[in-house]
Each structure stands twice: as structure tokens, then as C-alpha cells.
Tab-separated table of C-alpha atoms in Angstrom:
chain	number	residue	atom	x	y	z
R	191	UNK	CA	-3.401	9.554	-1.656
R	192	UNK	CA	-5.135	12.935	-2.392
R	193	UNK	CA	-5.560	15.740	-0.576
R	194	UNK	CA	-8.096	16.133	2.108
R	195	UNK	CA	-11.496	16.530	0.393
R	196	UNK	CA	-10.085	15.300	-2.654
R	197	UNK	CA	-10.443	18.469	-4.597
R	198	UNK	CA	-9.698	17.092	-8.102
R	199	UNK	CA	-12.452	14.151	-7.678
R	200	UNK	CA	-9.907	11.507	-8.548
R	201	UNK	CA	-11.684	8.220	-8.109
R	202	UNK	CA	-9.238	5.824	-9.723
R	203	UNK	CA	-6.376	4.919	-12.270
R	204	UNK	CA	-8.305	6.334	-15.219
R	205	UNK	CA	-8.211	9.704	-13.635
R	206	UNK	CA	-4.183	9.838	-13.801
R	207	UNK	CA	-4.672	11.018	-17.492
R	208	UNK	CA	-6.739	13.908	-17.084
R	209	UNK	CA	-4.711	16.942	-17.949
R	210	UNK	CA	-5.413	18.712	-14.554
R	211	UNK	CA	-3.985	15.922	-12.706
R	212	UNK	CA	-0.332	15.736	-11.521
R	213	UNK	CA	0.980	12.564	-10.440
R	214	UNK	CA	3.937	11.676	-8.221
R	215	UNK	CA	5.587	8.083	-8.888
R	216	UNK	CA	7.552	5.772	-6.892
R	217	UNK	CA	10.796	4.593	-7.927
R	218	UNK	CA	11.375	1.984	-10.724
R	219	UNK	CA	11.479	-1.714	-9.323
R	220	UNK	CA	9.485	-1.147	-6.148
R	221	UNK	CA	6.537	-2.922	-5.380
R	222	UNK	CA	4.111	0.156	-5.450
R	223	UNK	CA	5.619	1.215	-9.001
R	224	UNK	CA	5.089	-2.632	-10.434
R	225	UNK	CA	1.420	-2.282	-8.945
R	226	UNK	CA	0.772	0.918	-11.016
R	227	UNK	CA	2.296	-0.165	-14.217
R	228	UNK	CA	0.194	-3.339	-13.758
R	229	UNK	CA	-2.940	-1.295	-12.956
R	230	UNK	CA	-2.147	1.061	-15.891
R	231	UNK	CA	-1.671	-1.803	-18.614
R	232	UNK	CA	-4.912	-3.624	-17.200
R	233	UNK	CA	-6.621	0.135	-17.851
R	234	UNK	CA	-5.074	0.252	-21.487
R	235	UNK	CA	-2.857	3.376	-20.284
R	236	UNK	CA	0.240	3.935	-21.318
R	237	UNK	CA	2.586	5.481	-18.834
R	238	UNK	CA	3.592	8.506	-20.984
R	239	UNK	CA	0.016	9.418	-20.730
R	240	UNK	CA	0.541	10.153	-17.317
R	241	UNK	CA	1.771	13.564	-16.029
R	242	UNK	CA	4.417	13.359	-13.514
R	243	UNK	CA	4.916	9.385	-14.349
R	244	UNK	CA	8.885	10.256	-14.265
R	245	UNK	CA	8.672	12.130	-11.094
R	246	UNK	CA	9.911	9.386	-8.422
R	247	UNK	CA	10.010	9.518	-4.707
R	248	UNK	CA	11.415	6.490	-2.928
R	249	UNK	CA	8.850	5.987	0.066
R	250	UNK	CA	5.470	6.070	0.556
R	251	UNK	CA	5.973	9.017	3.225
R	252	UNK	CA	7.782	10.982	0.450
R	253	UNK	CA	4.686	10.563	-1.914
R	254	UNK	CA	2.522	11.554	0.844
R	255	UNK	CA	4.541	14.895	1.546
R	256	UNK	CA	4.366	15.483	-2.127
R	257	UNK	CA	0.587	15.548	-2.308
R	258	UNK	CA	0.325	17.026	1.063
R	259	UNK	CA	2.621	20.126	0.014
R	260	UNK	CA	1.062	20.279	-3.165
R	261	UNK	CA	3.916	19.321	-5.129
R	262	UNK	CA	1.219	16.968	-6.713
R	263	UNK	CA	-2.215	16.026	-6.870
R	264	UNK	CA	-2.039	12.517	-6.363
R	265	UNK	CA	0.244	9.488	-5.932
R	266	UNK	CA	0.016	5.515	-4.938
R	267	UNK	CA	1.008	4.661	-1.668
R	268	UNK	CA	-0.262	3.192	1.516
R	269	UNK	CA	-3.206	4.001	3.674
R	270	UNK	CA	-1.302	4.835	6.683
R	271	UNK	CA	1.006	7.101	4.859
R	272	UNK	CA	-2.185	9.427	3.850
R	273	UNK	CA	-3.318	8.912	7.305
R	274	UNK	CA	-0.560	10.078	9.058
R	275	UNK	CA	-0.546	13.598	6.891
R	276	UNK	CA	-4.057	13.876	6.878
R	277	UNK	CA	-4.674	12.997	3.501
R	278	UNK	CA	-7.468	11.481	2.041
R	279	UNK	CA	-7.144	7.802	0.530
R	280	UNK	CA	-8.664	6.393	-2.915
R	281	UNK	CA	-8.205	2.388	-2.566
R	282	UNK	CA	-6.799	1.114	-6.030
R	283	UNK	CA	-6.661	-2.451	-4.874
R	284	UNK	CA	-6.030	-4.937	-1.873
R	285	UNK	CA	-2.801	-6.911	-1.094
R	286	UNK	CA	-2.641	-10.024	1.113
R	287	UNK	CA	0.646	-10.793	2.855
R	288	UNK	CA	1.568	-14.201	4.189
R	289	UNK	CA	3.967	-14.831	6.339
R	290	UNK	CA	5.731	-18.431	5.599
R	291	UNK	CA	7.246	-20.464	8.404
R	292	UNK	CA	8.234	-23.856	7.658
R	293	UNK	CA	6.504	-26.448	10.080
R	294	UNK	CA	9.528	-27.419	11.717
R	295	UNK	CA	9.841	-23.930	13.178
R	296	UNK	CA	6.690	-23.242	14.449
R	297	UNK	CA	7.814	-24.697	18.293
R	298	UNK	CA	11.100	-22.485	18.101
R	299	UNK	CA	10.562	-19.856	21.050
R	300	UNK	CA	11.406	-16.880	18.837
R	301	UNK	CA	8.701	-18.186	16.203
R	302	UNK	CA	6.326	-18.712	19.226
R	303	UNK	CA	6.966	-15.140	20.782
R	304	UNK	CA	6.095	-13.704	17.238
R	305	UNK	CA	3.252	-15.442	16.500
R	306	UNK	CA	2.002	-14.427	20.162
R	307	UNK	CA	2.788	-10.772	19.767
R	308	UNK	CA	0.900	-10.507	16.097
R	309	UNK	CA	-2.379	-12.366	17.706
R	310	UNK	CA	-2.662	-9.921	20.767
R	311	UNK	CA	-5.448	-7.657	20.907
R	312	UNK	CA	-2.742	-4.927	21.326
R	313	UNK	CA	-0.911	-5.535	18.132
R	314	UNK	CA	-3.850	-5.795	16.178
R	315	UNK	CA	-5.363	-2.675	17.676
R	316	UNK	CA	-2.098	-0.725	16.809
R	317	UNK	CA	-2.010	-1.918	13.143
R	318	UNK	CA	-5.625	-1.270	12.396
R	319	UNK	CA	-5.471	2.173	13.966
R	320	UNK	CA	-2.463	2.927	11.340
R	321	UNK	CA	-5.209	2.756	8.530
R	322	UNK	CA	-5.399	0.095	5.671
R	323	UNK	CA	-4.646	-2.756	7.537
R	324	UNK	CA	-6.939	-5.686	8.108
R	325	UNK	CA	-5.946	-7.910	10.989
R	326	UNK	CA	-8.973	-10.385	11.466
R	327	UNK	CA	-6.708	-13.089	10.057
R	328	UNK	CA	-3.463	-12.030	11.440
R	329	UNK	CA	-1.617	-14.851	13.301
R	330	UNK	CA	-3.621	-17.528	11.648
R	331	UNK	CA	-1.614	-20.880	11.193
R	332	UNK	CA	-2.447	-22.490	7.523
R	333	UNK	CA	-1.248	-25.833	7.239
R	334	UNK	CA	-0.391	-26.231	3.476
R	335	UNK	CA	1.740	-29.659	3.928
């Protein structure tokens, strides 16, 4: 996440080591922090080279608030949090999430209602409108038996 207009022209993980960039991080152990550490390692960047690496927030929205308020120039978080505060968003990666349901439960009324809901146009429209969510496969059942 970056301020509207991306004034420091941050384009990716490599820009976090620039001396003019102040980063705000997620807490140790969070999925976002694990992703950041993975991306830093992949880029050959030591965490201590990132100014603000040890400044931690506990939610995506807290990171967005830090960027929106000017307390940080950038922070890793989800697109919907950036969108909620009118921030710009520079994608780092894509993540896929699957809901695993044992076949024996597919006919359970609660599971059928869940699938009906997430397959609905209204649900997909709202998820898509939040920003950052791809919904074209949402609700598909993939038999892996």
C-alpha cells in the first residue's frame, strides 16, 4: 500500500531498501509477515536493510492507516484495506485460497447454504467490489478423491 499517486514511485520489494522509504510491517507470525520475509529472502534483502521493518501493526487496516496518515511511506497489506482508505496498491504476489470440505459433508444443509451463498452473483459482486479478490472460480467444487 502506498499513498495516492505513489509519490515515492515504489514499485516492489526492492524499493524497501531505499533510504527515502519508511516501511510499516505486520506482526511476527502473521501470514503477511511470512510473505514479506519470503519475498525479502527471494530478493536477497536482509530485513535490517528495511527502515521500519521492526515497526509492527496487527491488522491490514492499521497498516493502511499508518500509510494514509503519513507515519509510513508503504506497508504490505491487502488491496481492500488500501481501497478503503483511498490508497494506491502495488501488487507483490497473488494468493489462492481454497475451502476444503470433505465429500461426506457436501450434502449437509449448512454446507449447501454456504456454497449457494458464495456462488451467488450478489456475493461475488460484493467481494469483487472490495478490491483485490478474484471470484470467477468461487464456489467451484473440485473433486480430489
